[in-house]
Protein backbone atom coordinates (compact mmCIF):
# COMPACT_ATOMS: atom_id res chain seq x y z
CA UNK A 1 0.00 0.00 0.00
CA UNK A 2 1.03 3.63 -0.49
CA UNK A 3 2.84 5.40 2.32
CA UNK A 4 4.09 8.97 2.48
CA UNK A 5 6.60 10.01 5.12
CA UNK A 6 7.57 13.64 5.55
CA UNK A 7 10.73 14.97 7.14
CA UNK A 8 12.71 18.17 7.38
CA UNK A 9 10.46 20.36 9.45
CA UNK A 10 11.69 22.38 12.37
CA UNK A 11 12.02 25.81 13.89
CA UNK A 12 13.70 28.62 12.02
CA UNK A 13 13.95 32.38 12.26
CA UNK A 14 12.16 34.60 9.82
CA UNK A 15 14.18 34.91 6.64
CA UNK A 16 15.63 31.45 7.02
CA UNK A 17 15.23 28.33 4.91
CA UNK A 18 14.07 24.76 5.31
CA UNK A 19 13.84 21.83 2.96
CA UNK A 20 11.02 19.35 3.39
CA UNK A 21 11.18 15.83 2.01
CA UNK A 22 8.46 13.28 1.40
CA UNK A 23 9.39 9.68 0.74
CA UNK A 24 6.71 7.76 -1.14
CA UNK A 25 6.51 3.99 -1.14
CA UNK A 26 4.07 1.51 -2.60
CA UNK A 27 4.02 2.96 -6.11
CA UNK A 28 5.08 0.77 -9.03
CA UNK A 29 5.04 3.54 -11.63
CA UNK A 30 5.50 7.31 -11.72
CA UNK A 31 3.19 9.16 -9.38
CA UNK A 32 0.60 11.19 -11.32
CA UNK A 33 0.22 14.03 -8.84
CA UNK A 34 2.07 15.09 -5.73
CA UNK A 35 1.67 18.17 -3.62
CA UNK A 36 2.39 19.94 -0.37
CA UNK A 37 -0.41 21.27 1.78
CA UNK A 38 -0.28 23.09 5.09
CA UNK A 39 -2.60 23.79 7.95
CA UNK A 40 -2.07 26.41 10.62
CA UNK A 41 -3.91 26.32 13.95
CA UNK A 42 -7.45 27.55 13.53
CA UNK A 43 -7.18 27.74 9.76
CA UNK A 44 -8.27 25.53 6.91
CA UNK A 45 -5.82 23.34 5.08
CA UNK A 46 -4.43 25.04 1.98
CA UNK A 47 -2.48 23.89 -1.01
CA UNK A 48 1.08 25.19 -1.11
CA UNK A 49 2.64 23.66 -4.21
CA UNK A 50 1.98 20.80 -6.60
CA UNK A 51 3.72 18.88 -9.35
CA UNK A 52 2.41 16.34 -11.82
CA UNK A 53 4.12 13.48 -13.65
CA UNK A 54 4.87 15.79 -16.60
CA UNK A 55 6.79 18.08 -14.28
CA UNK A 56 4.28 20.89 -14.38
CA UNK A 57 4.27 22.86 -11.14
CA UNK A 58 1.90 25.26 -9.46
CA UNK A 59 2.16 27.40 -6.33
CA UNK A 60 -0.05 29.29 -3.98
CA UNK A 61 0.33 33.03 -4.50
CA UNK A 62 1.57 33.41 -0.94
CA UNK A 63 4.67 31.28 -1.60
CA UNK A 64 5.50 32.11 -5.22
CA UNK A 65 9.11 33.14 -5.59
CA UNK A 66 10.02 31.74 -2.17
CA UNK A 67 9.16 28.03 -2.31
CA UNK A 68 10.21 25.48 -4.92
CA UNK A 69 8.67 22.04 -5.34
CA UNK A 70 10.67 19.28 -6.98
CA UNK A 71 10.69 15.53 -7.19
CA UNK A 72 13.10 12.68 -7.69
CA UNK A 73 11.18 10.20 -9.81
CA UNK A 74 13.76 7.47 -9.31
CA UNK A 75 13.62 7.68 -5.52
CA UNK A 76 9.93 8.64 -5.47
CA UNK A 77 10.76 11.54 -3.20
CA UNK A 78 9.10 14.93 -3.18
CA UNK A 79 10.83 18.06 -1.92
CA UNK A 80 9.81 21.54 -0.90
CA UNK A 81 12.59 24.10 -0.66
CA UNK A 82 11.35 26.99 1.44
CA UNK A 83 13.33 30.23 1.44
CA UNK A 84 12.68 33.64 2.96
CA UNK A 85 10.38 32.07 5.50
CA UNK A 86 7.84 34.26 7.25
CA UNK A 87 5.96 33.84 10.50
CA UNK A 88 2.79 33.22 8.50
CA UNK A 89 4.40 30.12 6.99
CA UNK A 90 4.14 28.46 10.39
CA UNK A 91 1.98 25.37 9.98
CA UNK A 92 1.89 21.61 9.80
CA UNK A 93 2.99 20.65 6.31
CA UNK A 94 1.56 17.57 4.64
CA UNK A 95 2.64 15.65 1.59
CA UNK A 96 -0.09 14.20 -0.63
CA UNK A 97 -0.25 12.03 -3.73
CA UNK A 98 -2.99 10.87 -6.03
CA UNK A 99 -4.58 10.59 -9.43
CA UNK A 100 -4.71 13.10 -12.25
CA UNK A 101 -8.28 13.74 -13.33
CA UNK A 102 -9.23 15.70 -16.49
CA UNK A 103 -9.09 19.10 -14.83
CA UNK A 104 -7.44 18.56 -11.46
CA UNK A 105 -5.66 16.14 -9.22
CA UNK A 106 -7.39 14.05 -6.60
CA UNK A 107 -5.24 13.43 -3.58
CA UNK A 108 -5.95 10.04 -2.05
CA UNK A 109 -2.90 9.54 0.12
CA UNK A 110 -1.53 11.77 2.85
CA UNK A 111 1.48 11.78 5.12
CA UNK A 112 1.43 12.39 8.85
CA UNK A 113 2.81 15.89 8.53
CA UNK A 114 5.91 17.76 9.63
CA UNK A 115 5.79 20.93 11.71
CA UNK A 116 7.35 24.15 10.47
CA UNK A 117 7.65 27.00 12.95
CA UNK A 118 8.97 30.41 11.91
CA UNK A 119 9.65 33.00 14.60
mmCIF file of N, CA and C in Angstrom:
data_model
loop_
_atom_site.group_PDB
_atom_site.id
_atom_site.type_symbol
_atom_site.label_atom_id
_atom_site.label_comp_id
_atom_site.label_asym_id
_atom_site.label_seq_id
_atom_site.Cartn_x
_atom_site.Cartn_y
_atom_site.Cartn_z
ATOM 1 N N UNK A 1 0.833 -1.177 0.000
ATOM 2 C CA UNK A 1 0.000 0.000 0.000
ATOM 3 C C UNK A 1 0.880 1.243 0.000
ATOM 4 N N UNK A 2 0.291 2.377 -0.384
ATOM 5 C CA UNK A 2 1.033 3.626 -0.490
ATOM 6 C C UNK A 2 1.271 4.231 0.889
ATOM 7 N N UNK A 3 2.490 4.673 1.100
ATOM 8 C CA UNK A 3 2.841 5.400 2.323
ATOM 9 C C UNK A 3 3.636 6.641 1.953
ATOM 10 N N UNK A 4 3.367 7.719 2.654
ATOM 11 C CA UNK A 4 4.093 8.973 2.482
ATOM 12 C C UNK A 4 4.664 9.364 3.838
ATOM 13 N N UNK A 5 5.953 9.643 3.865
ATOM 14 C CA UNK A 5 6.603 10.010 5.122
ATOM 15 C C UNK A 5 7.369 11.307 4.928
ATOM 16 N N UNK A 6 6.930 12.343 5.644
ATOM 17 C CA UNK A 6 7.575 13.643 5.547
ATOM 18 C C UNK A 6 8.713 13.769 6.557
ATOM 19 N N UNK A 7 9.657 14.630 6.225
ATOM 20 C CA UNK A 7 10.735 14.973 7.144
ATOM 21 C C UNK A 7 11.263 16.351 6.786
ATOM 22 N N UNK A 8 12.055 16.909 7.673
ATOM 23 C CA UNK A 8 12.711 18.167 7.377
ATOM 24 C C UNK A 8 12.128 19.390 8.049
ATOM 25 N N UNK A 9 11.026 19.217 8.750
ATOM 26 C CA UNK A 9 10.458 20.362 9.447
ATOM 27 C C UNK A 9 11.312 20.781 10.628
ATOM 28 N N UNK A 10 10.952 21.901 11.217
ATOM 29 C CA UNK A 10 11.690 22.382 12.369
ATOM 30 C C UNK A 10 11.376 23.819 12.660
ATOM 31 N N UNK A 11 12.187 24.414 13.519
ATOM 32 C CA UNK A 11 12.024 25.812 13.890
ATOM 33 C C UNK A 11 13.126 26.635 13.249
ATOM 34 N N UNK A 12 12.740 27.766 12.714
ATOM 35 C CA UNK A 12 13.697 28.624 12.022
ATOM 36 C C UNK A 12 13.290 30.072 12.224
ATOM 37 N N UNK A 13 14.264 30.958 12.158
ATOM 38 C CA UNK A 13 13.953 32.378 12.262
ATOM 39 C C UNK A 13 13.438 32.902 10.933
ATOM 40 N N UNK A 14 12.675 33.956 11.019
ATOM 41 C CA UNK A 14 12.163 34.599 9.817
ATOM 42 C C UNK A 14 13.324 34.957 8.891
ATOM 43 N N UNK A 15 13.126 34.690 7.615
ATOM 44 C CA UNK A 15 14.176 34.914 6.637
ATOM 45 C C UNK A 15 15.014 33.687 6.351
ATOM 46 N N UNK A 16 14.860 32.662 7.183
ATOM 47 C CA UNK A 16 15.629 31.449 7.021
ATOM 48 C C UNK A 16 15.033 30.499 6.001
ATOM 49 N N UNK A 17 15.634 29.323 5.904
ATOM 50 C CA UNK A 17 15.230 28.328 4.914
ATOM 51 C C UNK A 17 15.086 26.956 5.560
ATOM 52 N N UNK A 18 14.213 26.166 4.964
ATOM 53 C CA UNK A 18 14.069 24.755 5.315
ATOM 54 C C UNK A 18 13.795 23.970 4.049
ATOM 55 N N UNK A 19 14.156 22.708 4.067
ATOM 56 C CA UNK A 19 13.839 21.831 2.956
ATOM 57 C C UNK A 19 13.073 20.629 3.487
ATOM 58 N N UNK A 20 11.850 20.486 3.012
ATOM 59 C CA UNK A 20 11.023 19.349 3.392
ATOM 60 C C UNK A 20 11.189 18.225 2.383
ATOM 61 N N UNK A 21 11.128 16.998 2.875
ATOM 62 C CA UNK A 21 11.185 15.832 2.010
ATOM 63 C C UNK A 21 9.980 14.952 2.285
ATOM 64 N N UNK A 22 9.564 14.231 1.265
ATOM 65 C CA UNK A 22 8.456 13.284 1.401
ATOM 66 C C UNK A 22 8.833 12.024 0.629
ATOM 67 N N UNK A 23 9.051 10.960 1.357
ATOM 68 C CA UNK A 23 9.392 9.682 0.741
ATOM 69 C C UNK A 23 8.123 8.883 0.493
ATOM 70 N N UNK A 24 7.900 8.523 -0.760
ATOM 71 C CA UNK A 24 6.706 7.764 -1.136
ATOM 72 C C UNK A 24 7.075 6.316 -1.416
ATOM 73 N N UNK A 25 6.304 5.414 -0.871
ATOM 74 C CA UNK A 25 6.512 3.991 -1.136
ATOM 75 C C UNK A 25 5.185 3.356 -1.526
ATOM 76 N N UNK A 26 5.277 2.219 -2.206
ATOM 77 C CA UNK A 26 4.071 1.510 -2.604
ATOM 78 C C UNK A 26 3.641 1.788 -4.025
ATOM 79 N N UNK A 27 4.324 2.685 -4.715
ATOM 80 C CA UNK A 27 4.024 2.956 -6.113
ATOM 81 C C UNK A 27 4.909 2.088 -7.007
ATOM 82 N N UNK A 28 4.318 1.572 -8.083
ATOM 83 C CA UNK A 28 5.076 0.768 -9.032
ATOM 84 C C UNK A 28 5.345 1.514 -10.330
ATOM 85 N N UNK A 29 4.810 2.717 -10.451
ATOM 86 C CA UNK A 29 5.037 3.542 -11.634
ATOM 87 C C UNK A 29 5.173 4.988 -11.167
ATOM 88 N N UNK A 30 5.374 5.900 -12.110
ATOM 89 C CA UNK A 30 5.495 7.310 -11.724
ATOM 90 C C UNK A 30 4.196 7.785 -11.080
ATOM 91 N N UNK A 31 4.336 8.673 -10.144
ATOM 92 C CA UNK A 31 3.191 9.156 -9.377
ATOM 93 C C UNK A 31 2.533 10.290 -10.147
ATOM 94 N N UNK A 32 1.243 10.176 -10.470
ATOM 95 C CA UNK A 32 0.600 11.187 -11.318
ATOM 96 C C UNK A 32 0.623 12.596 -10.739
ATOM 97 N N UNK A 33 0.286 12.718 -9.474
ATOM 98 C CA UNK A 33 0.215 14.026 -8.843
ATOM 99 C C UNK A 33 0.809 13.949 -7.445
ATOM 100 N N UNK A 34 1.581 14.958 -7.089
ATOM 101 C CA UNK A 34 2.070 15.088 -5.725
ATOM 102 C C UNK A 34 2.002 16.550 -5.341
ATOM 103 N N UNK A 35 1.834 16.789 -4.060
ATOM 104 C CA UNK A 35 1.668 18.169 -3.619
ATOM 105 C C UNK A 35 2.029 18.312 -2.148
ATOM 106 N N UNK A 36 2.236 19.562 -1.776
ATOM 107 C CA UNK A 36 2.390 19.943 -0.374
ATOM 108 C C UNK A 36 1.194 20.801 0.027
ATOM 109 N N UNK A 37 0.644 20.480 1.161
ATOM 110 C CA UNK A 37 -0.413 21.268 1.777
ATOM 111 C C UNK A 37 0.075 21.711 3.151
ATOM 112 N N UNK A 38 -0.605 22.688 3.724
ATOM 113 C CA UNK A 38 -0.279 23.087 5.086
ATOM 114 C C UNK A 38 -1.548 23.501 5.808
ATOM 115 N N UNK A 39 -1.484 23.376 7.122
ATOM 116 C CA UNK A 39 -2.604 23.794 7.950
ATOM 117 C C UNK A 39 -2.064 24.426 9.222
ATOM 118 N N UNK A 40 -2.434 25.674 9.410
ATOM 119 C CA UNK A 40 -2.065 26.409 10.616
ATOM 120 C C UNK A 40 -3.180 26.274 11.638
ATOM 121 N N UNK A 41 -2.875 26.426 12.919
ATOM 122 C CA UNK A 41 -3.908 26.317 13.948
ATOM 123 C C UNK A 41 -5.061 27.270 13.692
ATOM 124 N N UNK A 42 -6.271 26.724 13.719
ATOM 125 C CA UNK A 42 -7.450 27.548 13.532
ATOM 126 C C UNK A 42 -7.744 27.926 12.098
ATOM 127 N N UNK A 43 -6.967 27.404 11.168
ATOM 128 C CA UNK A 43 -7.178 27.737 9.758
ATOM 129 C C UNK A 43 -7.450 26.472 8.960
ATOM 130 N N UNK A 44 -8.027 26.661 7.782
ATOM 131 C CA UNK A 44 -8.273 25.529 6.907
ATOM 132 C C UNK A 44 -6.973 25.092 6.220
ATOM 133 N N UNK A 45 -6.965 23.840 5.832
ATOM 134 C CA UNK A 45 -5.821 23.342 5.078
ATOM 135 C C UNK A 45 -5.776 24.034 3.717
ATOM 136 N N UNK A 46 -4.579 24.378 3.278
ATOM 137 C CA UNK A 46 -4.434 25.038 1.983
ATOM 138 C C UNK A 46 -3.331 24.374 1.176
ATOM 139 N N UNK A 47 -3.503 24.405 -0.122
ATOM 140 C CA UNK A 47 -2.479 23.893 -1.007
ATOM 141 C C UNK A 47 -1.326 24.865 -1.093
ATOM 142 N N UNK A 48 -0.121 24.356 -1.057
ATOM 143 C CA UNK A 48 1.080 25.190 -1.110
ATOM 144 C C UNK A 48 1.735 25.091 -2.482
ATOM 145 N N UNK A 49 1.976 23.874 -2.928
ATOM 146 C CA UNK A 49 2.639 23.659 -4.213
ATOM 147 C C UNK A 49 2.308 22.259 -4.703
ATOM 148 N N UNK A 50 2.310 22.098 -6.022
ATOM 149 C CA UNK A 50 1.978 20.801 -6.601
ATOM 150 C C UNK A 50 2.832 20.561 -7.832
ATOM 151 N N UNK A 51 2.995 19.276 -8.148
ATOM 152 C CA UNK A 51 3.724 18.884 -9.351
ATOM 153 C C UNK A 51 3.065 17.633 -9.906
ATOM 154 N N UNK A 52 2.983 17.547 -11.234
ATOM 155 C CA UNK A 52 2.414 16.336 -11.823
ATOM 156 C C UNK A 52 3.511 15.530 -12.509
ATOM 157 N N UNK A 53 3.128 14.403 -13.079
ATOM 158 C CA UNK A 53 4.117 13.484 -13.646
ATOM 159 C C UNK A 53 4.798 14.055 -14.884
ATOM 160 N N UNK A 54 4.224 15.121 -15.470
ATOM 161 C CA UNK A 54 4.874 15.790 -16.598
ATOM 162 C C UNK A 54 5.862 16.846 -16.138
ATOM 163 N N UNK A 55 5.891 17.067 -14.819
ATOM 164 C CA UNK A 55 6.791 18.080 -14.279
ATOM 165 C C UNK A 55 6.191 19.455 -14.149
ATOM 166 N N UNK A 56 4.932 19.598 -14.508
ATOM 167 C CA UNK A 56 4.276 20.894 -14.377
ATOM 168 C C UNK A 56 4.058 21.222 -12.897
ATOM 169 N N UNK A 57 4.381 22.449 -12.537
ATOM 170 C CA UNK A 57 4.270 22.862 -11.137
ATOM 171 C C UNK A 57 3.285 24.013 -10.984
ATOM 172 N N UNK A 58 2.759 24.132 -9.783
ATOM 173 C CA UNK A 58 1.895 25.262 -9.456
ATOM 174 C C UNK A 58 2.129 25.622 -8.000
ATOM 175 N N UNK A 59 1.883 26.897 -7.673
ATOM 176 C CA UNK A 59 2.158 27.397 -6.334
ATOM 177 C C UNK A 59 1.030 28.298 -5.863
ATOM 178 N N UNK A 60 0.830 28.303 -4.563
ATOM 179 C CA UNK A 60 -0.053 29.295 -3.982
ATOM 180 C C UNK A 60 0.599 30.664 -4.134
ATOM 181 N N UNK A 61 -0.215 31.685 -4.315
ATOM 182 C CA UNK A 61 0.327 33.033 -4.501
ATOM 183 C C UNK A 61 1.207 33.439 -3.321
ATOM 184 N N UNK A 62 0.861 32.994 -2.148
ATOM 185 C CA UNK A 62 1.574 33.409 -0.940
ATOM 186 C C UNK A 62 3.003 32.877 -0.868
ATOM 187 N N UNK A 63 3.321 31.863 -1.669
ATOM 188 C CA UNK A 63 4.669 31.282 -1.601
ATOM 189 C C UNK A 63 5.442 31.423 -2.904
ATOM 190 N N UNK A 64 4.819 31.958 -3.933
ATOM 191 C CA UNK A 64 5.505 32.107 -5.221
ATOM 192 C C UNK A 64 6.766 32.928 -5.055
ATOM 193 N N UNK A 65 7.841 32.446 -5.670
ATOM 194 C CA UNK A 65 9.111 33.141 -5.589
ATOM 195 C C UNK A 65 9.920 32.799 -4.359
ATOM 196 N N UNK A 66 9.297 32.110 -3.392
ATOM 197 C CA UNK A 66 10.016 31.743 -2.165
ATOM 198 C C UNK A 66 10.156 30.227 -2.019
ATOM 199 N N UNK A 67 9.155 29.489 -2.450
ATOM 200 C CA UNK A 67 9.159 28.029 -2.315
ATOM 201 C C UNK A 67 9.358 27.386 -3.677
ATOM 202 N N UNK A 68 10.021 26.243 -3.691
ATOM 203 C CA UNK A 68 10.213 25.481 -4.920
ATOM 204 C C UNK A 68 9.902 24.009 -4.651
ATOM 205 N N UNK A 69 8.998 23.461 -5.454
ATOM 206 C CA UNK A 69 8.671 22.045 -5.344
ATOM 207 C C UNK A 69 9.459 21.278 -6.394
ATOM 208 N N UNK A 70 9.943 20.119 -6.025
ATOM 209 C CA UNK A 70 10.674 19.283 -6.978
ATOM 210 C C UNK A 70 10.498 17.823 -6.574
ATOM 211 N N UNK A 71 10.844 16.947 -7.495
ATOM 212 C CA UNK A 71 10.692 15.527 -7.193
ATOM 213 C C UNK A 71 11.809 14.725 -7.832
ATOM 214 N N UNK A 72 12.145 13.645 -7.167
ATOM 215 C CA UNK A 72 13.103 12.676 -7.685
ATOM 216 C C UNK A 72 12.280 11.452 -8.073
ATOM 217 N N UNK A 73 12.044 11.287 -9.353
ATOM 218 C CA UNK A 73 11.177 10.201 -9.809
ATOM 219 C C UNK A 73 11.794 8.822 -9.599
ATOM 220 N N UNK A 74 13.106 8.762 -9.537
ATOM 221 C CA UNK A 74 13.764 7.473 -9.311
ATOM 222 C C UNK A 74 13.558 7.046 -7.864
ATOM 223 N N UNK A 75 13.748 7.984 -6.951
ATOM 224 C CA UNK A 75 13.625 7.682 -5.519
ATOM 225 C C UNK A 75 12.205 7.857 -5.016
ATOM 226 N N UNK A 76 11.302 8.348 -5.891
ATOM 227 C CA UNK A 76 9.928 8.641 -5.465
ATOM 228 C C UNK A 76 9.919 9.527 -4.225
ATOM 229 N N UNK A 77 10.681 10.589 -4.307
ATOM 230 C CA UNK A 77 10.765 11.541 -3.200
ATOM 231 C C UNK A 77 10.364 12.922 -3.687
ATOM 232 N N UNK A 78 9.558 13.582 -2.891
ATOM 233 C CA UNK A 78 9.095 14.927 -3.178
ATOM 234 C C UNK A 78 9.795 15.893 -2.228
ATOM 235 N N UNK A 79 10.144 17.059 -2.732
ATOM 236 C CA UNK A 79 10.830 18.056 -1.916
ATOM 237 C C UNK A 79 10.077 19.383 -1.955
ATOM 238 N N UNK A 80 10.282 20.155 -0.918
ATOM 239 C CA UNK A 80 9.811 21.535 -0.903
ATOM 240 C C UNK A 80 10.915 22.384 -0.291
ATOM 241 N N UNK A 81 11.566 23.164 -1.135
ATOM 242 C CA UNK A 81 12.586 24.100 -0.664
ATOM 243 C C UNK A 81 11.886 25.395 -0.297
ATOM 244 N N UNK A 82 12.033 25.792 0.951
ATOM 245 C CA UNK A 82 11.350 26.986 1.441
ATOM 246 C C UNK A 82 12.391 28.019 1.845
ATOM 247 N N UNK A 83 12.394 29.128 1.155
ATOM 248 C CA UNK A 83 13.329 30.227 1.437
ATOM 249 C C UNK A 83 12.561 31.453 1.907
ATOM 250 N N UNK A 84 13.284 32.382 2.492
ATOM 251 C CA UNK A 84 12.683 33.636 2.962
ATOM 252 C C UNK A 84 11.430 33.367 3.780
ATOM 253 N N UNK A 85 11.547 32.473 4.714
ATOM 254 C CA UNK A 85 10.381 32.067 5.496
ATOM 255 C C UNK A 85 9.851 33.211 6.347
ATOM 256 N N UNK A 86 8.522 33.232 6.476
ATOM 257 C CA UNK A 86 7.840 34.257 7.253
ATOM 258 C C UNK A 86 7.069 33.586 8.387
ATOM 259 N N UNK A 87 6.718 34.382 9.372
ATOM 260 C CA UNK A 87 5.961 33.840 10.498
ATOM 261 C C UNK A 87 4.664 33.201 10.028
ATOM 262 N N UNK A 88 4.064 33.762 8.993
ATOM 263 C CA UNK A 88 2.793 33.223 8.498
ATOM 264 C C UNK A 88 2.946 31.898 7.763
ATOM 265 N N UNK A 89 4.175 31.446 7.565
ATOM 266 C CA UNK A 89 4.396 30.118 6.992
ATOM 267 C C UNK A 89 4.325 29.032 8.055
ATOM 268 N N UNK A 90 4.233 29.427 9.310
ATOM 269 C CA UNK A 90 4.142 28.460 10.391
ATOM 270 C C UNK A 90 2.895 27.602 10.235
ATOM 271 N N UNK A 91 3.094 26.292 10.191
ATOM 272 C CA UNK A 91 1.978 25.369 9.981
ATOM 273 C C UNK A 91 2.497 23.942 10.028
ATOM 274 N N UNK A 92 1.557 23.013 10.049
ATOM 275 C CA UNK A 92 1.893 21.613 9.802
ATOM 276 C C UNK A 92 1.848 21.424 8.293
ATOM 277 N N UNK A 93 2.900 20.862 7.747
ATOM 278 C CA UNK A 93 2.992 20.653 6.315
ATOM 279 C C UNK A 93 2.783 19.178 5.997
ATOM 280 N N UNK A 94 1.917 18.929 5.022
ATOM 281 C CA UNK A 94 1.558 17.570 4.641
ATOM 282 C C UNK A 94 1.912 17.316 3.180
ATOM 283 N N UNK A 95 2.406 16.141 2.932
ATOM 284 C CA UNK A 95 2.640 15.650 1.587
ATOM 285 C C UNK A 95 1.417 14.845 1.150
ATOM 286 N N UNK A 96 1.052 14.946 -0.118
ATOM 287 C CA UNK A 96 -0.094 14.198 -0.630
ATOM 288 C C UNK A 96 0.216 13.685 -2.024
ATOM 289 N N UNK A 97 -0.401 12.579 -2.376
ATOM 290 C CA UNK A 97 -0.247 12.031 -3.730
ATOM 291 C C UNK A 97 -1.584 11.484 -4.199
ATOM 292 N N UNK A 98 -1.722 11.383 -5.530
ATOM 293 C CA UNK A 98 -2.986 10.874 -6.033
ATOM 294 C C UNK A 98 -3.062 10.817 -7.529
ATOM 295 N N UNK A 99 -4.302 10.780 -8.013
ATOM 296 C CA UNK A 99 -4.579 10.595 -9.434
ATOM 297 C C UNK A 99 -4.742 11.925 -10.144
ATOM 298 N N UNK A 100 -4.439 11.914 -11.443
ATOM 299 C CA UNK A 100 -4.707 13.105 -12.250
ATOM 300 C C UNK A 100 -6.031 12.887 -12.980
ATOM 301 N N UNK A 101 -6.978 13.742 -12.673
ATOM 302 C CA UNK A 101 -8.279 13.740 -13.333
ATOM 303 C C UNK A 101 -8.235 14.728 -14.492
ATOM 304 N N UNK A 102 -9.284 14.803 -15.324
ATOM 305 C CA UNK A 102 -9.232 15.696 -16.493
ATOM 306 C C UNK A 102 -8.851 17.139 -16.179
ATOM 307 N N UNK A 103 -9.344 17.681 -15.080
ATOM 308 C CA UNK A 103 -9.085 19.103 -14.826
ATOM 309 C C UNK A 103 -8.363 19.362 -13.516
ATOM 310 N N UNK A 104 -8.090 18.355 -12.761
ATOM 311 C CA UNK A 104 -7.437 18.561 -11.463
ATOM 312 C C UNK A 104 -6.828 17.262 -10.993
ATOM 313 N N UNK A 105 -6.148 17.343 -9.865
ATOM 314 C CA UNK A 105 -5.664 16.142 -9.218
ATOM 315 C C UNK A 105 -6.558 15.790 -8.031
ATOM 316 N N UNK A 106 -6.672 14.520 -7.780
ATOM 317 C CA UNK A 106 -7.393 14.046 -6.603
ATOM 318 C C UNK A 106 -6.391 13.377 -5.692
ATOM 319 N N UNK A 107 -6.257 13.926 -4.503
ATOM 320 C CA UNK A 107 -5.245 13.430 -3.580
ATOM 321 C C UNK A 107 -5.848 12.394 -2.638
ATOM 322 N N UNK A 108 -5.404 11.161 -2.810
ATOM 323 C CA UNK A 108 -5.952 10.043 -2.048
ATOM 324 C C UNK A 108 -5.082 9.630 -0.862
ATOM 325 N N UNK A 109 -3.824 9.990 -0.914
ATOM 326 C CA UNK A 109 -2.895 9.540 0.119
ATOM 327 C C UNK A 109 -2.225 10.746 0.771
ATOM 328 N N UNK A 110 -2.076 10.656 2.082
ATOM 329 C CA UNK A 110 -1.534 11.769 2.854
ATOM 330 C C UNK A 110 -0.502 11.268 3.855
ATOM 331 N N UNK A 111 0.524 12.081 4.075
ATOM 332 C CA UNK A 111 1.481 11.776 5.116
ATOM 333 C C UNK A 111 0.983 12.251 6.463
ATOM 334 N N UNK A 112 1.795 12.021 7.483
ATOM 335 C CA UNK A 112 1.434 12.395 8.851
ATOM 336 C C UNK A 112 1.704 13.868 9.145
ATOM 337 N N UNK A 113 2.526 14.478 8.336
ATOM 338 C CA UNK A 113 2.812 15.894 8.527
ATOM 339 C C UNK A 113 4.134 16.147 9.220
ATOM 340 N N UNK A 114 4.693 17.321 8.958
ATOM 341 C CA UNK A 114 5.906 17.764 9.625
ATOM 342 C C UNK A 114 5.721 19.241 9.977
ATOM 343 N N UNK A 115 6.053 19.583 11.213
ATOM 344 C CA UNK A 115 5.787 20.926 11.708
ATOM 345 C C UNK A 115 6.872 21.907 11.275
ATOM 346 N N UNK A 116 6.445 23.044 10.796
ATOM 347 C CA UNK A 116 7.352 24.152 10.467
ATOM 348 C C UNK A 116 6.951 25.338 11.332
ATOM 349 N N UNK A 117 7.897 25.855 12.075
ATOM 350 C CA UNK A 117 7.653 27.003 12.951
ATOM 351 C C UNK A 117 8.648 28.094 12.613
ATOM 352 N N UNK A 118 8.127 29.270 12.277
ATOM 353 C CA UNK A 118 8.968 30.407 11.915
ATOM 354 C C UNK A 118 8.734 31.512 12.934
ATOM 355 N N UNK A 119 9.795 31.966 13.573
ATOM 356 C CA UNK A 119 9.650 33.003 14.601
ATOM 357 C C UNK A 119 10.474 34.240 14.277
#
